[in-house]
Short mmCIF file of C-alpha atoms in Angstrom, two decimals:
data_model
loop_
_atom_site.label_atom_id
_atom_site.label_comp_id
_atom_site.label_asym_id
_atom_site.label_seq_id
_atom_site.Cartn_x
_atom_site.Cartn_y
_atom_site.Cartn_z
CA UNK A 1 0.06 -0.11 -0.23
CA UNK A 2 1.16 3.28 -1.00
CA UNK A 3 2.26 5.65 1.47
CA UNK A 4 -0.47 9.25 1.66
CA UNK A 5 1.50 12.04 0.46
CA UNK A 6 2.76 14.34 2.89
CA UNK A 7 0.28 17.16 3.18
CA UNK A 8 2.11 20.47 2.62
CA UNK A 9 2.06 23.42 5.00
CA UNK A 10 -0.36 26.44 5.99
CA UNK A 11 1.17 29.20 4.62
CA UNK A 12 1.60 33.00 5.88
CA UNK A 13 3.34 36.22 4.96
CA UNK A 14 4.01 39.80 6.27
CA UNK A 15 6.09 43.03 4.87
CA UNK A 16 6.43 45.31 6.94
CA UNK A 17 8.40 49.03 7.55
CA UNK A 18 10.97 48.14 9.43
CA UNK A 19 11.13 51.91 10.02
CA UNK A 20 7.56 52.84 11.64
CA UNK A 21 6.59 49.63 11.61
CA UNK A 22 3.92 50.19 9.44
CA UNK A 23 2.49 47.27 7.41
CA UNK A 24 2.83 46.61 3.87
CA UNK A 25 0.90 43.03 3.33
CA UNK A 26 0.39 40.58 5.04
CA UNK A 27 -1.98 36.81 4.03
CA UNK A 28 -2.81 34.39 7.39
CA UNK A 29 -0.37 36.75 9.29
CA UNK A 30 -2.70 35.49 12.59
CA UNK A 31 -2.64 32.07 11.90
CA UNK A 32 -1.05 30.05 14.51
CA UNK A 33 1.79 27.93 13.18
CA UNK A 34 4.78 26.18 13.84
CA UNK A 35 7.58 28.53 13.67
CA UNK A 36 10.61 26.47 13.85
CA UNK A 37 13.58 27.83 13.70
CA UNK A 38 12.90 31.05 14.06
CA UNK A 39 12.13 30.38 17.65
CA UNK A 40 15.99 31.10 18.32
CA UNK A 41 15.30 35.02 17.23
CA UNK A 42 13.25 34.39 21.14
CA UNK A 43 15.77 32.72 22.29
CA UNK A 44 18.51 34.92 21.79
CA UNK A 45 16.74 38.23 22.37
CA UNK A 46 16.63 36.94 25.98
CA UNK A 47 20.31 35.84 25.68
CA UNK A 48 21.14 39.63 24.90
CA UNK A 49 18.86 41.13 27.61
CA UNK A 50 19.96 38.79 29.55
CA UNK A 51 23.54 39.78 29.43
CA UNK A 52 22.28 43.47 28.91
CA UNK A 53 21.13 43.38 32.59
CA UNK A 54 23.85 41.51 34.10
CA UNK A 55 22.34 37.92 34.54
CA UNK A 56 25.17 36.37 32.86
CA UNK A 57 27.94 37.82 30.41
CA UNK A 58 29.15 36.49 26.86
CA UNK A 59 32.25 34.47 28.59
CA UNK A 60 30.53 32.99 30.76
CA UNK A 61 30.97 29.44 30.66
CA UNK A 62 28.54 27.27 30.01
CA UNK A 63 28.20 23.36 30.94
CA UNK A 64 26.61 21.44 28.74
CA UNK A 65 23.60 19.23 29.97
CA UNK A 66 22.76 16.30 28.74
CA UNK A 67 19.65 17.04 27.42
CA UNK A 68 21.45 19.47 25.50
CA UNK A 69 23.87 17.59 24.29
CA UNK A 70 21.54 15.22 23.21
CA UNK A 71 18.66 17.61 21.05
CA UNK A 72 18.55 16.48 17.31
CA UNK A 73 20.33 17.99 14.77
CA UNK A 74 21.00 20.93 13.15
CA UNK A 75 23.54 20.79 16.09
CA UNK A 76 26.90 21.98 17.09
CA UNK A 77 28.33 18.57 18.33
CA UNK A 78 28.57 19.49 21.71
CA UNK A 79 29.05 17.08 24.44
CA UNK A 80 27.22 16.29 28.42
CA UNK A 81 29.56 17.65 31.11
CA UNK A 82 31.11 20.51 28.99
CA UNK A 83 32.34 23.92 29.56
CA UNK A 84 31.00 26.46 26.26
CA UNK A 85 31.42 30.18 26.15
CA UNK A 86 28.08 31.55 26.04
CA UNK A 87 29.75 33.60 22.74
CA UNK A 88 30.08 30.71 21.09
CA UNK A 89 26.40 29.11 21.73
CA UNK A 90 24.87 32.45 20.61
CA UNK A 91 26.58 32.20 17.75
CA UNK A 92 26.05 29.04 16.86
CA UNK A 93 22.84 29.57 17.34
CA UNK A 94 22.01 32.51 15.57
CA UNK A 95 24.32 31.19 12.36
CA UNK A 96 24.20 27.23 12.44
CA UNK A 97 20.99 27.04 13.95
CA UNK A 98 22.28 24.54 16.82
CA UNK A 99 19.57 23.07 18.78
CA UNK A 100 21.44 21.81 21.30
CA UNK A 101 23.77 25.48 21.54
CA UNK A 102 19.70 26.79 21.24
CA UNK A 103 19.10 24.52 24.68
CA UNK A 104 21.98 24.97 26.68
CA UNK A 105 21.32 29.30 26.34
CA UNK A 106 18.18 28.37 27.52
CA UNK A 107 19.47 26.48 30.95
CA UNK A 108 21.77 28.79 31.26
CA UNK A 109 19.33 31.79 32.02
CA UNK A 110 16.41 29.97 33.24
CA UNK A 111 17.82 26.92 35.24
CA UNK A 112 15.70 24.99 33.12
CA UNK A 113 14.07 24.39 29.71
CA UNK A 114 10.45 24.23 30.84
CA UNK A 115 11.32 27.59 32.73
CA UNK A 116 13.37 29.14 30.05
CA UNK A 117 10.41 28.62 27.78
CA UNK A 118 7.52 30.25 30.05
CA UNK A 119 10.05 33.13 30.51
CA UNK A 120 10.27 33.06 26.53
CA UNK A 121 6.59 33.75 26.37
CA UNK A 122 6.57 35.92 28.15
CA UNK A 123 8.63 38.29 26.91
CA UNK A 124 6.19 37.54 23.26
CA UNK A 125 3.68 39.32 25.21
CA UNK A 126 5.10 41.61 26.36
CA UNK A 127 6.54 42.47 22.56
CA UNK A 128 3.26 43.21 21.55
CA UNK A 129 3.48 38.65 20.17
CA UNK A 130 -0.18 37.70 21.26
CA UNK A 131 -0.79 34.89 19.76
CA UNK A 132 2.47 32.99 20.68
CA UNK A 133 3.59 30.15 23.20
CA UNK A 134 6.47 28.36 23.64
CA UNK A 135 7.91 26.09 25.29
CA UNK A 136 11.43 24.77 23.97
CA UNK A 137 14.58 27.24 22.81
CA UNK A 138 14.33 26.09 19.63
CA UNK A 139 12.20 25.09 17.44
CA UNK A 140 11.51 21.74 17.21
CA UNK A 141 7.40 20.64 16.27
CA UNK A 142 6.01 20.62 19.92
CA UNK A 143 2.43 20.52 21.46
CA UNK A 144 1.17 24.29 22.39
CA UNK A 145 5.04 25.53 20.52
CA UNK A 146 3.13 28.58 17.98
CA UNK A 147 2.91 31.74 16.95
CA UNK A 148 2.48 33.66 13.65
CA UNK A 149 3.83 35.53 10.83
CA UNK A 150 2.72 38.86 12.59
CA UNK A 151 4.18 37.56 15.55
CA UNK A 152 7.67 36.58 14.51
CA UNK A 153 7.83 40.36 12.03
CA UNK A 154 7.54 41.45 15.41
CA UNK A 155 10.40 39.99 17.23
CA UNK A 156 12.78 40.54 13.94
CA UNK A 157 12.12 43.86 14.37
CA UNK A 158 12.60 44.38 17.84
CA UNK A 159 16.33 42.38 17.65
CA UNK A 160 17.08 45.36 14.76
CA UNK A 161 16.47 48.00 17.62
CA UNK A 162 16.48 46.93 20.19
CA UNK A 163 19.85 45.46 20.52
CA UNK A 164 21.79 46.42 16.62
CA UNK A 165 24.93 45.68 18.67
CA UNK A 166 23.90 42.13 18.03
CA UNK A 167 22.19 42.19 14.84
CA UNK A 168 25.87 41.40 12.89
CA UNK A 169 25.08 38.14 14.46
CA UNK A 170 22.19 37.55 11.81
CA UNK A 171 24.43 38.88 9.20
CA UNK A 172 27.26 36.40 9.29
CA UNK A 173 27.54 33.53 7.21
CA UNK A 174 30.05 31.98 8.96
CA UNK A 175 31.41 32.18 11.88
CA UNK A 176 33.90 29.98 14.81
CA UNK A 177 32.02 28.70 17.78
CA UNK A 178 34.29 28.01 19.67
CA UNK A 179 34.78 24.21 18.69
CA UNK A 180 34.18 24.73 14.83
CA UNK A 181 33.37 26.67 11.79
CA UNK A 182 29.72 27.27 11.48
CA UNK A 183 28.12 28.40 8.17
CA UNK A 184 24.33 30.23 7.80
CA UNK A 185 21.38 28.68 6.24
CA UNK A 186 20.44 31.73 5.09
CA UNK A 187 21.16 31.80 1.63
CA UNK A 188 18.97 35.01 1.21
CA UNK A 189 22.17 37.15 2.36
CA UNK A 190 24.04 36.20 -0.62
CA UNK A 191 20.90 36.12 -3.71
CA UNK A 192 19.04 39.52 -2.64
CA UNK A 193 20.74 43.09 -3.16
CA UNK A 194 20.40 44.68 0.76
CA UNK A 195 19.95 41.64 2.34
CA UNK A 196 21.65 41.14 6.21
CA UNK A 197 19.40 38.88 7.78
CA UNK A 198 17.60 37.73 10.05
CA UNK A 199 16.92 34.11 10.31
CA UNK A 200 15.62 30.52 8.74
CA UNK A 201 13.33 27.80 9.95
CA UNK A 202 12.52 24.58 9.14
CA UNK A 203 10.69 21.21 10.25
CA UNK A 204 8.48 18.87 8.60
CA UNK A 205 5.66 20.74 10.19
CA UNK A 206 6.17 23.98 9.20
CA UNK A 207 7.42 23.84 5.72
CA UNK A 208 10.34 26.10 5.10
CA UNK A 209 9.76 30.14 7.32
CA UNK A 210 12.48 32.53 6.64
CA UNK A 211 12.25 36.16 8.72
CA UNK A 212 14.46 38.48 6.21
CA UNK A 213 15.62 41.97 7.09
CA UNK A 214 16.29 44.36 3.37
CA UNK A 215 17.98 47.86 3.32
CA UNK A 216 18.42 49.69 0.04
CA UNK A 217 19.04 53.32 0.65
CA UNK A 218 16.86 55.32 3.99
CA UNK A 219 14.59 52.45 3.43
CA UNK A 220 14.04 49.59 5.06
CA UNK A 221 11.82 46.10 4.71
CA UNK A 222 10.67 42.94 6.60
CA UNK A 223 9.30 39.91 5.11
CA UNK A 224 7.59 36.75 6.82
CA UNK A 225 6.86 33.41 4.99
CA UNK A 226 6.05 30.60 6.87
CA UNK A 227 5.32 27.38 5.35
CA UNK A 228 7.27 27.36 2.03
CA UNK A 229 8.18 24.10 0.17
CA UNK A 230 11.14 24.37 -0.32
CA UNK A 231 14.35 26.71 0.75
CA UNK A 232 14.27 27.87 -2.75
CA UNK A 233 10.54 28.65 -3.56
CA UNK A 234 11.05 30.02 0.01
CA UNK A 235 13.67 32.51 -0.43
CA UNK A 236 11.96 32.96 -3.82
CA UNK A 237 8.84 33.54 -2.26
CA UNK A 238 10.93 36.22 0.66
CA UNK A 239 12.81 38.67 -2.33
CA UNK A 240 8.98 39.07 -4.41
CA UNK A 241 7.82 40.05 -0.94
CA UNK A 242 10.12 41.83 -0.28
CA UNK A 243 10.11 44.45 -3.48
CA UNK A 244 6.68 44.71 -2.91
CA UNK A 245 8.04 45.78 0.09
CA UNK A 246 10.05 48.42 -1.27
CA UNK A 247 7.67 49.58 -4.25
CA UNK A 248 5.34 50.22 -1.28
CA UNK A 249 7.59 51.91 1.62
CA UNK A 250 8.16 55.33 0.92
CA UNK A 251 11.19 56.63 0.14
CA UNK A 252 11.31 58.92 3.41
CA UNK A 253 9.79 57.46 6.45
CA UNK A 254 10.43 59.36 10.05
CA UNK A 255 12.59 56.50 12.47
CA UNK A 256 9.69 54.94 14.89
CA UNK A 257 11.15 52.33 16.63
CA UNK A 258 9.34 50.20 19.11
CA UNK A 259 9.29 50.61 22.26
CA UNK A 260 11.64 47.71 24.42
CA UNK A 261 9.88 46.03 27.31
CA UNK A 262 9.43 46.48 30.73
CA UNK A 263 12.72 44.10 32.14
CA UNK A 264 11.89 41.35 34.53
CA UNK A 265 14.37 38.99 34.32
CA UNK A 266 13.20 35.50 35.68
CA UNK A 267 11.10 36.82 38.54
CA UNK A 268 8.02 35.27 36.79
CA UNK A 269 8.76 32.14 37.18
CA UNK A 270 9.72 31.81 40.46
CA UNK A 271 12.92 32.88 41.06
CA UNK A 272 14.99 32.98 44.26
CA UNK A 273 14.98 36.14 46.52
CA UNK A 274 16.76 37.63 49.16
CA UNK A 275 15.57 36.38 52.91
CA UNK A 276 14.21 39.74 55.43
CA UNK A 277 13.27 38.95 58.68
CA UNK A 278 11.13 41.56 60.10
CA UNK A 279 10.75 40.69 63.78
CA UNK A 280 9.06 42.71 66.91
CA UNK A 281 6.32 43.80 64.46
CA UNK A 282 3.85 46.02 66.29
CA UNK A 283 0.27 44.97 66.47
CA UNK A 284 -1.04 46.75 69.25
CA UNK A 285 -0.33 49.92 70.74
CA UNK A 286 -1.55 50.00 74.56
CA UNK A 287 -1.97 53.21 76.08
CA UNK A 288 0.72 53.85 79.25
CA UNK A 289 -0.77 52.98 82.52
CA UNK A 290 -1.31 55.82 84.91
CA UNK A 291 0.72 56.04 87.79
CA UNK A 292 -1.16 54.66 91.48
CA UNK A 293 -3.55 57.82 92.85
CA UNK A 294 -2.88 60.26 90.04
CA UNK A 295 -5.73 62.35 88.39
CA UNK A 296 -5.52 63.12 84.82
CA UNK A 297 -3.84 65.96 84.63
CA UNK A 298 -4.74 68.25 81.49
CA UNK A 299 -1.64 70.51 80.22
CA UNK A 300 -1.54 73.67 78.51
CA UNK A 301 0.66 74.34 76.10
CA UNK A 302 2.70 77.74 76.25
CA UNK A 303 3.59 79.62 73.22
CA UNK A 304 7.21 78.78 73.88
CA UNK A 305 5.96 74.89 74.10
CA UNK A 306 3.51 75.16 70.67
CA UNK A 307 6.84 76.64 68.67
CA UNK A 308 9.67 73.77 70.57
CA UNK A 309 6.37 71.06 68.74
CA UNK A 310 5.84 72.89 65.54
CA UNK A 311 9.48 72.48 64.76
CA UNK A 312 10.16 69.38 65.36
CA UNK A 313 7.29 68.67 63.30
CA UNK A 314 8.16 70.25 60.33
CA UNK A 315 11.80 69.02 60.60
CA UNK A 316 10.63 65.46 60.37
CA UNK A 317 8.18 65.88 58.17
CA UNK A 318 11.27 66.98 56.05
CA UNK A 319 13.31 64.85 57.13
CA UNK A 320 11.28 61.85 55.88
CA UNK A 321 9.88 63.13 52.84
CA UNK A 322 13.46 64.61 51.26
CA UNK A 323 15.50 61.84 49.35
CA UNK A 324 19.26 60.07 50.17
CA UNK A 325 21.54 62.87 49.24
CA UNK A 326 22.84 61.97 45.33
CA UNK A 327 24.66 64.15 42.95
CA UNK A 328 23.11 64.52 40.14
CA UNK A 329 22.46 67.63 38.14
CA UNK A 330 18.38 67.97 38.89
CA UNK A 331 17.47 71.02 39.95
CA UNK A 332 17.17 71.08 43.88
CA UNK A 333 13.19 70.75 45.69
CA UNK A 334 11.92 74.00 46.81
CA UNK A 335 12.30 74.40 50.82
CA UNK A 336 9.77 72.13 52.54
CA UNK A 337 6.42 74.76 54.66
CA UNK A 338 6.57 74.78 57.81
CA UNK A 339 2.90 74.20 59.19
CA UNK A 340 1.49 76.63 60.71
CA UNK A 341 1.62 76.51 65.42
CA UNK A 342 -0.57 74.86 67.52
CA UNK A 343 -3.37 76.02 68.97
CA UNK A 344 -2.48 78.10 72.03
CA UNK A 345 -4.68 76.41 73.86
CA UNK A 346 -3.60 73.18 72.55
CA UNK A 347 -4.84 70.10 76.01
CA UNK A 348 -3.34 66.97 76.35
CA UNK A 349 -5.43 65.15 78.94
CA UNK A 350 -4.45 61.32 80.40
CA UNK A 351 -6.51 58.73 80.69
CA UNK A 352 -7.01 55.71 82.60
CA UNK A 353 -6.62 52.90 81.59
CA UNK A 354 -5.99 48.65 82.74
CA UNK A 355 -3.04 47.50 82.60
CA UNK A 356 -2.02 45.70 79.32
CA UNK A 357 0.33 42.21 78.35
CA UNK A 358 1.42 42.85 75.58
CA UNK A 359 1.79 39.30 72.78
CA UNK A 360 4.76 37.66 72.04
CA UNK A 361 5.17 38.52 68.76
CA UNK A 362 6.35 35.80 66.29
CA UNK A 363 8.58 36.32 63.30
CA UNK A 364 7.03 37.00 59.67
CA UNK A 365 9.69 36.36 57.33
CA UNK A 366 9.18 38.18 54.09
CA UNK A 367 10.46 36.86 50.50
CA UNK A 368 11.36 39.47 47.91
CA UNK A 369 13.50 39.32 44.73
CA UNK A 370 16.77 41.30 44.43
CA UNK A 371 16.48 44.59 41.88
CA UNK A 372 19.79 45.06 41.78
CA UNK A 373 20.42 42.62 38.45
CA UNK A 374 24.25 43.02 39.48
CA UNK A 375 24.47 46.74 37.69
CA UNK A 376 27.65 47.44 39.96
CA UNK A 377 29.59 48.51 37.22
CA UNK A 378 29.74 52.14 36.12
CA UNK A 379 32.02 54.23 33.58
CA UNK A 380 34.45 57.75 33.92
CA UNK A 381 34.23 60.63 31.31
CA UNK A 382 36.21 62.88 32.65
CA UNK A 383 38.03 65.41 36.27
CA UNK A 384 36.83 68.52 36.21
CA UNK A 385 38.02 71.62 38.34
CA UNK A 386 34.43 72.48 38.98
CA UNK A 387 30.93 70.28 39.94
CA UNK A 388 29.42 72.62 37.14
CA UNK A 389 31.31 71.17 34.48
CA UNK A 390 31.65 67.69 35.65
CA UNK A 391 27.29 68.23 35.60
CA UNK A 392 27.17 69.76 32.40
CA UNK A 393 29.04 67.17 30.78
CA UNK A 394 27.04 64.47 32.17
CA UNK A 395 23.71 65.89 31.14
CA UNK A 396 24.93 66.42 27.26
CA UNK A 397 27.26 62.64 27.25
CA UNK A 398 23.58 60.96 28.78
CA UNK A 399 21.59 63.32 25.69
CA UNK A 400 24.39 61.79 23.29
CA UNK A 401 24.80 58.63 24.23
CA UNK A 402 20.60 57.71 25.24
CA UNK A 403 21.17 53.87 23.81
CA UNK A 404 23.09 52.89 26.70
CA UNK A 405 23.24 54.93 29.19
CA UNK A 406 19.64 55.66 29.78
CA UNK A 407 18.15 54.84 33.60
CA UNK A 408 22.04 55.36 34.48
CA UNK A 409 23.04 56.86 38.15
CA UNK A 410 25.01 60.14 36.68
CA UNK A 411 27.34 60.54 40.09
CA UNK A 412 29.67 63.56 40.96
CA UNK A 413 32.53 62.35 42.76
CA UNK A 414 34.47 65.29 44.67
CA UNK A 415 38.25 64.20 45.98
CA UNK A 416 41.73 66.65 46.20
CA UNK A 417 41.85 65.80 42.86
CA UNK A 418 38.87 67.47 40.98
CA UNK A 419 35.40 66.47 39.93
CA UNK A 420 34.84 63.01 38.39
CA UNK A 421 31.78 62.91 36.16
CA UNK A 422 30.65 59.47 36.58
CA UNK A 423 27.59 57.05 35.09
CA UNK A 424 26.68 54.39 37.50
CA UNK A 425 24.26 51.50 38.47
CA UNK A 426 25.80 49.55 34.90
CA UNK A 427 26.26 46.22 34.35
CA UNK A 428 29.65 44.96 32.66
CA UNK A 429 28.89 44.26 29.33
CA UNK A 430 26.61 48.15 28.84
CA UNK A 431 29.24 50.02 30.76
CA UNK A 432 32.36 47.97 27.71
CA UNK A 433 30.01 48.98 25.07
CA UNK A 434 28.54 52.61 26.83
CA UNK A 435 32.59 53.09 26.72
CA UNK A 436 33.70 52.16 23.31
CA UNK A 437 30.92 53.99 21.49
CA UNK A 438 32.09 57.10 23.07
CA UNK A 439 35.56 56.34 22.73
CA UNK A 440 34.96 56.28 19.04
CA UNK A 441 33.27 59.43 19.55
CA UNK A 442 36.53 60.69 20.58
CA UNK A 443 34.96 61.36 24.33
CA UNK A 444 37.65 59.89 27.18
CA UNK A 445 35.66 57.24 28.11
CA UNK A 446 37.40 54.67 31.40
CA UNK A 447 36.12 51.77 33.13
CA UNK A 448 34.61 51.59 36.39
CA UNK A 449 34.19 47.86 38.29
CA UNK A 450 32.88 47.24 41.05
CA UNK A 451 35.96 46.88 43.02
CA UNK A 452 37.25 50.35 41.92
#
């Protein structure tokens, strides 16, 4: 009996103006289909996010699990127990689409492939990928592991603009991955004018998938295809869609980058936190017992007493309201107004009360997640003779290098040698990237390590 012919995978497509996010063409773009190795775009997005936020570094040595080593091809050829730098796993996943490397990345960041899959899905929702659910880091067919042409186009755009420093990985036709040199499956890079990335995918259930980006002059177009019948026919279709995109996209358009998601790390997956013990929590505040034989006493406040009370209240309120002193370029807060004096005839009545036996308090244990993210690095952008010069330089530098310095703490440190202009609260990777970008513009920059 002859075997039944294989059913063709469903076709879907999306074309988008990368600069604005405008959809230029779509077909079945919201149909949930198997993404295959397009999945690795999200694996790599989270890897870049983890590096930027100090969870891990590109030089971290990752121990390969038996689970990762046993993944089917395409693979790098990792062995269980072997250690390899994260940067080589990233290269292998991006260029060769290595399944063993993708799984090792997920396990290194989230502890297990299942936990990493949940983080992938949370990140997808935060990016606006509303119809995507991930179950693994590599994209091999699994029940419930589904996405759409629209969602994958959105992800490709976020990779382009959220992590431009890593986008070149998707343009490489070959790269060294630690144990060997690997080659790309993306033949469109050499066959289509302006193509510079980003990711191919194939499984029997998915067909031949591709998210591609190309730039010509000021125009950049993204095209996604699900369900191609062969790699060559898929590439031809993507080329056709890119041509359509360049015809429909305006030659001049404002660049409206997508907003990156709020960083949450592994916080939504039961990540362990620091334990803080709170002892002696006040549950009752009994009145003091009046002295034996004493009668309630009426005490009238004098003018002098009222002034002392008002001054103390004002001081306490201003101290409680004021944040910790930090050297910044922001203007000082307005003076806190003093509250009005209490009336002169203020009286206080001491009432009788029955003695109350204080209850024995139990210690309460509260667990909170660490939010530091190991952001203990910084950079110095010069030493100046006045605080004004240092603050002015910090502001000017922050405005010119928002990509890496957004959200950092501007701090002026005064010493006998002058006023140092520092940016603090950075991961090692971000600090290094910021310095390299500033030096490229002839701006003085020195890394400040946690031990500096």
